[in-house]
CSV table of C-alpha atoms in Angstrom, one decimal:
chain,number,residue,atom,x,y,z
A,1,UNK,CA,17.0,18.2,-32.2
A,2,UNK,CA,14.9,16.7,-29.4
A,3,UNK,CA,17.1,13.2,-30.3
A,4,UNK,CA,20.3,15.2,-30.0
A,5,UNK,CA,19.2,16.3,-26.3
A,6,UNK,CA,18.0,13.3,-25.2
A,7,UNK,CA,21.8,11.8,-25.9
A,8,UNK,CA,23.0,14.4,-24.1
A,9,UNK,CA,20.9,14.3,-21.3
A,10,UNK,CA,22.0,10.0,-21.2
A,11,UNK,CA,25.3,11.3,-21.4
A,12,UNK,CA,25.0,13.7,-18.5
A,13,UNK,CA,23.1,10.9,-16.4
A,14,UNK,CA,25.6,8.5,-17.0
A,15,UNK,CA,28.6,10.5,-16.3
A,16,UNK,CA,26.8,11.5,-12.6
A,17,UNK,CA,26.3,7.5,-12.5
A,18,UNK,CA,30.3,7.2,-12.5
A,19,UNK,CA,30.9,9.5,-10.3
A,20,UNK,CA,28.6,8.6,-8.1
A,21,UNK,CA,29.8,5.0,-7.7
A,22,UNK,CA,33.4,6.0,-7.8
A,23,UNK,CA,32.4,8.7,-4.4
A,24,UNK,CA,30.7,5.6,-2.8
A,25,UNK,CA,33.2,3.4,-3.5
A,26,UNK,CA,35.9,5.3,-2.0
A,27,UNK,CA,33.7,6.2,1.3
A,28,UNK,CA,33.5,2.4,2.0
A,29,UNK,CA,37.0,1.8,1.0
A,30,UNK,CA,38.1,4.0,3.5
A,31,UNK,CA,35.3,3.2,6.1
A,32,UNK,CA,36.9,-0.4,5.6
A,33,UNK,CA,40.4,0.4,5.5
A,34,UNK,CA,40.9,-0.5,2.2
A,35,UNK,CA,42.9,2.6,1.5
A,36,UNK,CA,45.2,2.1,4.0
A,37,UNK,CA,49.0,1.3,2.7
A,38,UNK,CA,49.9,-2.4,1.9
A,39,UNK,CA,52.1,-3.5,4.9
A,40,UNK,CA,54.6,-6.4,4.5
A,41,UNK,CA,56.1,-9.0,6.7
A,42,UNK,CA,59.4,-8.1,6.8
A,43,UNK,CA,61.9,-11.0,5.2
A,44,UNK,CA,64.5,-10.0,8.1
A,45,UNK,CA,62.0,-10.5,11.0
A,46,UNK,CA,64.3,-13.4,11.7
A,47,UNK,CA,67.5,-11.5,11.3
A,48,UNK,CA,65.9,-8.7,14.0
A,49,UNK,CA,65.8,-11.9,15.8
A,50,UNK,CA,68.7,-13.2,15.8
A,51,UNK,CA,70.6,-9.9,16.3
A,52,UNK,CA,68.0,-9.3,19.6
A,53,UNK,CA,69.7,-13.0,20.9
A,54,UNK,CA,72.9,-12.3,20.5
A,55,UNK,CA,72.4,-9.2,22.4
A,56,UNK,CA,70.7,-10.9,25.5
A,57,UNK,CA,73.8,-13.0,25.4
A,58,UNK,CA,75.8,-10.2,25.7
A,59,UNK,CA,76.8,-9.8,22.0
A,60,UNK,CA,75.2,-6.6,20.8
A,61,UNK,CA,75.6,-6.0,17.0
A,62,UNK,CA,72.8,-3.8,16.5
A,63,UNK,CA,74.3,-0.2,16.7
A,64,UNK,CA,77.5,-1.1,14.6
A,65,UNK,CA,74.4,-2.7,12.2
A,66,UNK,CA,72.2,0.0,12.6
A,67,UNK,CA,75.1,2.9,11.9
A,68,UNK,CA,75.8,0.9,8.7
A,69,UNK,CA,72.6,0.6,7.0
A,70,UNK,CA,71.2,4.0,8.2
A,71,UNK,CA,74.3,5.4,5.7
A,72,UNK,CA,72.3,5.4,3.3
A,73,UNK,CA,69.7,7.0,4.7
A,74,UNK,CA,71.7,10.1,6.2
A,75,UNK,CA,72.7,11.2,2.7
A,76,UNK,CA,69.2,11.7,1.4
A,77,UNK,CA,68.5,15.5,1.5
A,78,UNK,CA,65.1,14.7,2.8
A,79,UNK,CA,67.2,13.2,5.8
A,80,UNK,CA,68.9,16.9,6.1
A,81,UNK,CA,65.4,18.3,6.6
A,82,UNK,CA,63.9,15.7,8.7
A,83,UNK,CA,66.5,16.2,11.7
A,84,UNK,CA,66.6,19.9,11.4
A,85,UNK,CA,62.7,19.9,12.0
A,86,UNK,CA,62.8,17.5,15.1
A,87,UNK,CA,65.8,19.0,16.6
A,88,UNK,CA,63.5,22.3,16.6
A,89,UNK,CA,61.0,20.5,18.7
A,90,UNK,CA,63.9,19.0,21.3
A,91,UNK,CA,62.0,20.5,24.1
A,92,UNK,CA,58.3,19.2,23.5
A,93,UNK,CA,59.7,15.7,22.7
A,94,UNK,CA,61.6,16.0,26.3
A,95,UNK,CA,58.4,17.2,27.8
A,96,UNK,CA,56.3,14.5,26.2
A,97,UNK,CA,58.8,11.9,27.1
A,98,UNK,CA,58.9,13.1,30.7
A,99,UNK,CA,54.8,13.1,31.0
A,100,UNK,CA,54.5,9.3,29.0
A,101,UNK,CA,57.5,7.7,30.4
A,102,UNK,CA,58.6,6.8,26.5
A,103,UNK,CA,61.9,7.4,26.0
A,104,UNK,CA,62.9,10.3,22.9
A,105,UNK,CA,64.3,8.3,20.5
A,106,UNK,CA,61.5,6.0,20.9
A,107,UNK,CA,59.1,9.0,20.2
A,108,UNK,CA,60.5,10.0,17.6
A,109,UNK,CA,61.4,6.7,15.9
A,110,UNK,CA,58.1,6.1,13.7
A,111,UNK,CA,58.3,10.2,13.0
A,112,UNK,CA,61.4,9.3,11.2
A,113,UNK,CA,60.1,6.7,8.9
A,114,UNK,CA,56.4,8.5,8.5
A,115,UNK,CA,58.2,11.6,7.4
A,116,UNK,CA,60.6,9.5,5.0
A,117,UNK,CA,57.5,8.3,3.8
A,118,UNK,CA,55.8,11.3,3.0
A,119,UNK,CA,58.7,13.6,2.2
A,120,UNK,CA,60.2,11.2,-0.5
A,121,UNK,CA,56.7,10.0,-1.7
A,122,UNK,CA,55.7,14.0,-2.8
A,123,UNK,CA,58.5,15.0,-4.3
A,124,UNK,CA,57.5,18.2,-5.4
A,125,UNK,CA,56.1,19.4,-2.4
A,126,UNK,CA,59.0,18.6,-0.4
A,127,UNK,CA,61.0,20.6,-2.8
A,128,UNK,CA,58.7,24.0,-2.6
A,129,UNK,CA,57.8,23.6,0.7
A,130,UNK,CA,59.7,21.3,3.2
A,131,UNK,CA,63.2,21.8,2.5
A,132,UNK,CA,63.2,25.7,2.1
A,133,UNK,CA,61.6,25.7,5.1
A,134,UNK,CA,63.4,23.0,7.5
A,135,UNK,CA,59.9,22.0,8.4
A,136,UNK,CA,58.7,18.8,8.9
A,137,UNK,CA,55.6,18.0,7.1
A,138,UNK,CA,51.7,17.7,8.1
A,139,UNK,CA,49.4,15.4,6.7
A,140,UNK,CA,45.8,15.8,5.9
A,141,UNK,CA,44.9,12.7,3.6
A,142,UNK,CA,43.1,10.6,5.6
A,143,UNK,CA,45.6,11.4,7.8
A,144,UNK,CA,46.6,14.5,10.4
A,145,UNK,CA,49.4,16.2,11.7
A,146,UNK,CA,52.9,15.3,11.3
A,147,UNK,CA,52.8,11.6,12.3
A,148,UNK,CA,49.7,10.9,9.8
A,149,UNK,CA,47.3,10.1,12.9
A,150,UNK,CA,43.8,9.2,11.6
A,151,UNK,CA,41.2,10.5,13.6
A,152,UNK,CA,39.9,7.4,14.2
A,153,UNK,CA,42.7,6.5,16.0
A,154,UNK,CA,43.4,9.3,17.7
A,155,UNK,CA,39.4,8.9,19.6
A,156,UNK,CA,40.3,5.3,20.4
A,157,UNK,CA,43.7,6.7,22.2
A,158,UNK,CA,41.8,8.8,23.9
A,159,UNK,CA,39.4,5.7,24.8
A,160,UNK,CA,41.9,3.6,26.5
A,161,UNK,CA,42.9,6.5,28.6
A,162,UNK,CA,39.5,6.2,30.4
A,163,UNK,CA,38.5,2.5,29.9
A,164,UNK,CA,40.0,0.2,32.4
A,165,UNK,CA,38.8,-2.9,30.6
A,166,UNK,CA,41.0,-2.3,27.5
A,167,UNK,CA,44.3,-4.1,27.3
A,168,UNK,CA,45.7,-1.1,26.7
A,169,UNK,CA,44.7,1.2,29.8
A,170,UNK,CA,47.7,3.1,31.1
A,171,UNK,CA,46.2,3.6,34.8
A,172,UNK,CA,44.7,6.2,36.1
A,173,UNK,CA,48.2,8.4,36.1
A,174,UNK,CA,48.1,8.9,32.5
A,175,UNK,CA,43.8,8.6,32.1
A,176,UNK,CA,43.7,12.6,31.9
A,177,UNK,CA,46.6,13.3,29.6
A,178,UNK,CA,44.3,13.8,26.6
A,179,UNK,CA,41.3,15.9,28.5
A,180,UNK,CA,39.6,18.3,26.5
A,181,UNK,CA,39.2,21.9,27.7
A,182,UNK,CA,35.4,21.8,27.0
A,183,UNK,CA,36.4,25.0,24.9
A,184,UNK,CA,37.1,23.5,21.1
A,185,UNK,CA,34.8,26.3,19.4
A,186,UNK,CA,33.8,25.2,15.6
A,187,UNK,CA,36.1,24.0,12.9
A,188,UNK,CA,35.2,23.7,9.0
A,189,UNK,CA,37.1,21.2,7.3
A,190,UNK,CA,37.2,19.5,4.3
A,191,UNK,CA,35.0,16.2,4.6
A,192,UNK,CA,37.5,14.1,2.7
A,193,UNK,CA,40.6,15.2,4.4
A,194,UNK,CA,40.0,17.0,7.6
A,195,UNK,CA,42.1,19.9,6.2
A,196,UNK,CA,40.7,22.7,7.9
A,197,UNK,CA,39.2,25.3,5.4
A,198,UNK,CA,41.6,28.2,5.0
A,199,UNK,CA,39.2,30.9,5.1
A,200,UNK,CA,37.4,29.7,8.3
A,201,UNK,CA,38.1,32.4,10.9
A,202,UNK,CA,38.4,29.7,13.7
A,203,UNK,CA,41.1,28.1,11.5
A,204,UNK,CA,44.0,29.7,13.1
A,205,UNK,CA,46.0,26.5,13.0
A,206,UNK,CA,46.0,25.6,9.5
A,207,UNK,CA,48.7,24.1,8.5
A,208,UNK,CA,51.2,26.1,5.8
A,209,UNK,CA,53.0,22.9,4.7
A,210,UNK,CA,50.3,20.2,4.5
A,211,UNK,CA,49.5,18.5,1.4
A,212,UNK,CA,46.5,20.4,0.3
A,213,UNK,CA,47.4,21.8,-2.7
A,214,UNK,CA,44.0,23.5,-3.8
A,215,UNK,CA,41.9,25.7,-1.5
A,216,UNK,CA,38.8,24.7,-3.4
A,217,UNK,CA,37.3,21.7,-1.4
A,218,UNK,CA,34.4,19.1,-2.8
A,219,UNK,CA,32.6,19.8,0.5
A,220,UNK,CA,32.9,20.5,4.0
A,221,UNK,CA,32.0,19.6,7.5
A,222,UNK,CA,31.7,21.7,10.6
A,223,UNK,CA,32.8,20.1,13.9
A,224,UNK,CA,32.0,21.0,16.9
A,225,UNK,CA,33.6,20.8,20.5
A,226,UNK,CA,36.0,18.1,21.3
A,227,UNK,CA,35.7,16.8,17.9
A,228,UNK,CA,37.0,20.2,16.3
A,229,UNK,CA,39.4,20.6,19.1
A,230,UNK,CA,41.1,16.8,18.2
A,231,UNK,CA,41.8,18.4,14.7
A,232,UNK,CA,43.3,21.3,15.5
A,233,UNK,CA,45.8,19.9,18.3
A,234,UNK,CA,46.9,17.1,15.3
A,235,UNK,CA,47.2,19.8,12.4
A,236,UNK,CA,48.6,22.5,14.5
A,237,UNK,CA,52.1,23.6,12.7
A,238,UNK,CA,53.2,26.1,15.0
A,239,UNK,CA,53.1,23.7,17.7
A,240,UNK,CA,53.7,20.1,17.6
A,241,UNK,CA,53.1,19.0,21.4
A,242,UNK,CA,49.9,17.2,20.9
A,243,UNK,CA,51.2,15.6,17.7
A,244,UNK,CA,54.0,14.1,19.9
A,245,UNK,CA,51.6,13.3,22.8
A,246,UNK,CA,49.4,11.1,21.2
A,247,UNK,CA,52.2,9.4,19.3
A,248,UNK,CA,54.0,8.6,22.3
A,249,UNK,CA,50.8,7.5,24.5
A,250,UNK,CA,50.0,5.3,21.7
A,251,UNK,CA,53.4,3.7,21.6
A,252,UNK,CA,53.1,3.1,25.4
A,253,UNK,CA,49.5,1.4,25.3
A,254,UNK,CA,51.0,-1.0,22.4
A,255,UNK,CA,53.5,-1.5,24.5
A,256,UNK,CA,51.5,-2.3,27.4
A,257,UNK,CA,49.1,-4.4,26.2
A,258,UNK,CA,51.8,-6.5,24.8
A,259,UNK,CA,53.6,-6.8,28.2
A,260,UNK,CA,50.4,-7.4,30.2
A,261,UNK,CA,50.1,-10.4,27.8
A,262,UNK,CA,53.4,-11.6,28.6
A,263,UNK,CA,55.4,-10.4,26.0
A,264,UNK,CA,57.7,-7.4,26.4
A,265,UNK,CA,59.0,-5.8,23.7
A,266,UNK,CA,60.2,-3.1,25.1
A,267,UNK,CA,63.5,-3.6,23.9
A,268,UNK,CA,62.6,-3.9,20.2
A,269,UNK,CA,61.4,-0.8,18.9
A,270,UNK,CA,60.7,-2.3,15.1
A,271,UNK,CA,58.2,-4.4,17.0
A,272,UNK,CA,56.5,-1.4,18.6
A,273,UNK,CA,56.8,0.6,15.5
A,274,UNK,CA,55.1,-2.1,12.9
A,275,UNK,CA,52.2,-2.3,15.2
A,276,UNK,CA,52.3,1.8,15.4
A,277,UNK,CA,52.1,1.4,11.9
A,278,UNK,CA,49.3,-1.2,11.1
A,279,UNK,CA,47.2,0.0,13.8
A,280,UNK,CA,45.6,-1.1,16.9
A,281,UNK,CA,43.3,-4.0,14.7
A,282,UNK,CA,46.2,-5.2,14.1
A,283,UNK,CA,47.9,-6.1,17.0
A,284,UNK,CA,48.1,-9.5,18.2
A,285,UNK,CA,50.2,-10.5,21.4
A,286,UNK,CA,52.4,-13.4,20.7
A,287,UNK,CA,56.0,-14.8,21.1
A,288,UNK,CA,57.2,-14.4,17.4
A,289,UNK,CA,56.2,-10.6,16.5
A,290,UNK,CA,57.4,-9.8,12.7
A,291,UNK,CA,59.1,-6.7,11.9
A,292,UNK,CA,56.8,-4.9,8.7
A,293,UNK,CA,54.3,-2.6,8.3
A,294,UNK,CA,54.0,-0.2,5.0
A,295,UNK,CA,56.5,-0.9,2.3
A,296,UNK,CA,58.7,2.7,1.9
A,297,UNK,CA,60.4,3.4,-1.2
A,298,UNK,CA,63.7,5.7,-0.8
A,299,UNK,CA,64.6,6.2,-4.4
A,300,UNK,CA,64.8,2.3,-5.4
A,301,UNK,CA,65.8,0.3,-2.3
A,302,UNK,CA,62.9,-0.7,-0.2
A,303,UNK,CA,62.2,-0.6,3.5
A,304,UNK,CA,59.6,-1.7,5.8
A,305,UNK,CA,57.8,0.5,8.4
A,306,UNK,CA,59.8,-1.0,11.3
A,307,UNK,CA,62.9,-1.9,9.4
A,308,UNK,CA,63.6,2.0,9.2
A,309,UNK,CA,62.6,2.7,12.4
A,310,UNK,CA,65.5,-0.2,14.1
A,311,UNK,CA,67.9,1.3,11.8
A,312,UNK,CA,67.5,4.6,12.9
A,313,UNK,CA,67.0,3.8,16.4
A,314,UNK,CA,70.1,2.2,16.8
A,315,UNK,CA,71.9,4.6,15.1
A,316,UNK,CA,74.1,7.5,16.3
A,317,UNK,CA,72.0,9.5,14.6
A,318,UNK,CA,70.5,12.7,16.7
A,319,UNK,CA,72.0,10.8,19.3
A,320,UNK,CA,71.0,13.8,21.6
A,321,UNK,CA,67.2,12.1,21.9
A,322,UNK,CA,68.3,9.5,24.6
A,323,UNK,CA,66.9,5.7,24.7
């Protein structure tokens, strides 16, 4: 008997073991960015190129390019659901792009391929919740709100609002777009996703079409103050304007930085959109940018990040969002 419960016991000991080494070795994988999606250089970075020359000389391919390429594209139901759900937010993306001095169809470019990404890569919640809806979908692993923002991030947006040593300070215009109201209460989340905890009376802004699927959560956190207030702005689904405000002041401090270095790319958005993409760590000023960032999967023919982004941008697609 006693040998029987000592194998047990070893059993039990060993199982915790495993899990215990499989918890730590996701926290450092994700405190390293090991989880982040595999990006790719793009094998038509030269072809972007090349159709970017011929436009400087005058010759402008890219929208008759764009327009064919983005065919494809338009037919996916997914696609249906996508521009419903932005065309519902025309006013907030005009706002944003009025306060940020990005243009809309800038602003809304990397939506387009994030919400490719997420809407075609969970199939099954797209079909239960997204498309009955019209809605456009919030994340919460690892990532928040509609554009997949990671917190971490999001605070160093909010840093180079206020520091005038980065590279990517905006001037003192923009250095109080992102000021807290000093009133962000309490928020309970869960600690692996953020997803605030549906029961949590504070929780007002939970998101109905995230991709929680369980409302049983491994463990929680409480934040406090600005930190609880960050997370409910990102994963607010009733209202999308911080979503789009920190998407588009991040956009313009990539773009800055890149133009105070003596680049401007300004006029290639699959440039701006890869570095969106890969993340401030990332991105490195110099004079032959490559178009990338993760590798998207639309039912067998593969994009990168950026590549979606140029064909959509040049597009006639909701054309209304002007350049």
């Amino acid at each position: 008997m006693n040998k029987k419960l000592n194998t047990i016991l070893k059993f039990i000991i060993i199982l915790f073991a495993i899990w215990g080494f499989l918890l730590t070795s996701v926290f450092f994988a994700m405190k390293f960015g090991f989880t982040k999606s595999k990006s790719l250089i793009d094998n038509q970075s030269q072809y972007f190129k090349n159709l970017l020359d011929k436009a400087e000389n005058g010759n402008d391919e890219r929208k008759v390019i764009a327009e064919k390429d983005f065919e494809y594209i338009k037919k996916l139901e997914e696609w249906k659901v996508i521009s419903a759900g932005i065309l519902k937010d025309k006013d907030i993306i005009e706002k944003v792009s009025k306060e940020t001095g990005i243009s809309e169809r800038l602003i809304i470019a990397p939506l387009v391929a994030e919400q490719l990404r997420l809407m075609t890569s969970e199939r099954e919640i797209f079909k239960r919740y997204f498309q009955p809806l019209a809605v456009l979908g919030t994340q919460t692993q690892f990532s928040l709100g509609i554009y997949g923002i990671k917190e971490a991030t999001a605070k160093e947006i909010e840093r180079n609002l206020k520091n005038p040593n980065s590279p990517y300070y905006l001037g003192e215009k923009y250095s109080r777009l992102l000021d807290y109201s000093g009133n962000g209460g309490t928020l309970l989340v869960d600690a692996w996703t953020l997803e605030p905890v549906k029961d949590n009376q504070n929780s007002s802004t939970t998101p109905s079409t995230s991709l929680a699927t369980t409302t049983e959560y491994r463990d929680t956190i409480l934040l406090e103050g600005d930190d609880a207030e960050r997370v409910k702005r990102l994963t607010n689904s009733k209202d999308h304007y911080y979503s789009y405000l920190y998407a588009a002041i991040y956009l313009k401090q990539l773009e800055t930085a890149w133009k105070n270095a003596g680049y401007d790319i300004s006029d290639r958005p699959e440039i701006i959109s890869t570095l969106y993409n890969i993340g401030f760590e990332n991105s490195h000023p110099n004079a032959d940018p490559k178009v990338g960032g993760a590798m998207i999967n639309l039912y067998g023919k593969k994009y990168s990040f950026g590549s979606i982004v140029f064909y959509f941008y040049f597009s006639d697609e909701l054309s209304i969002f002007s350049k």
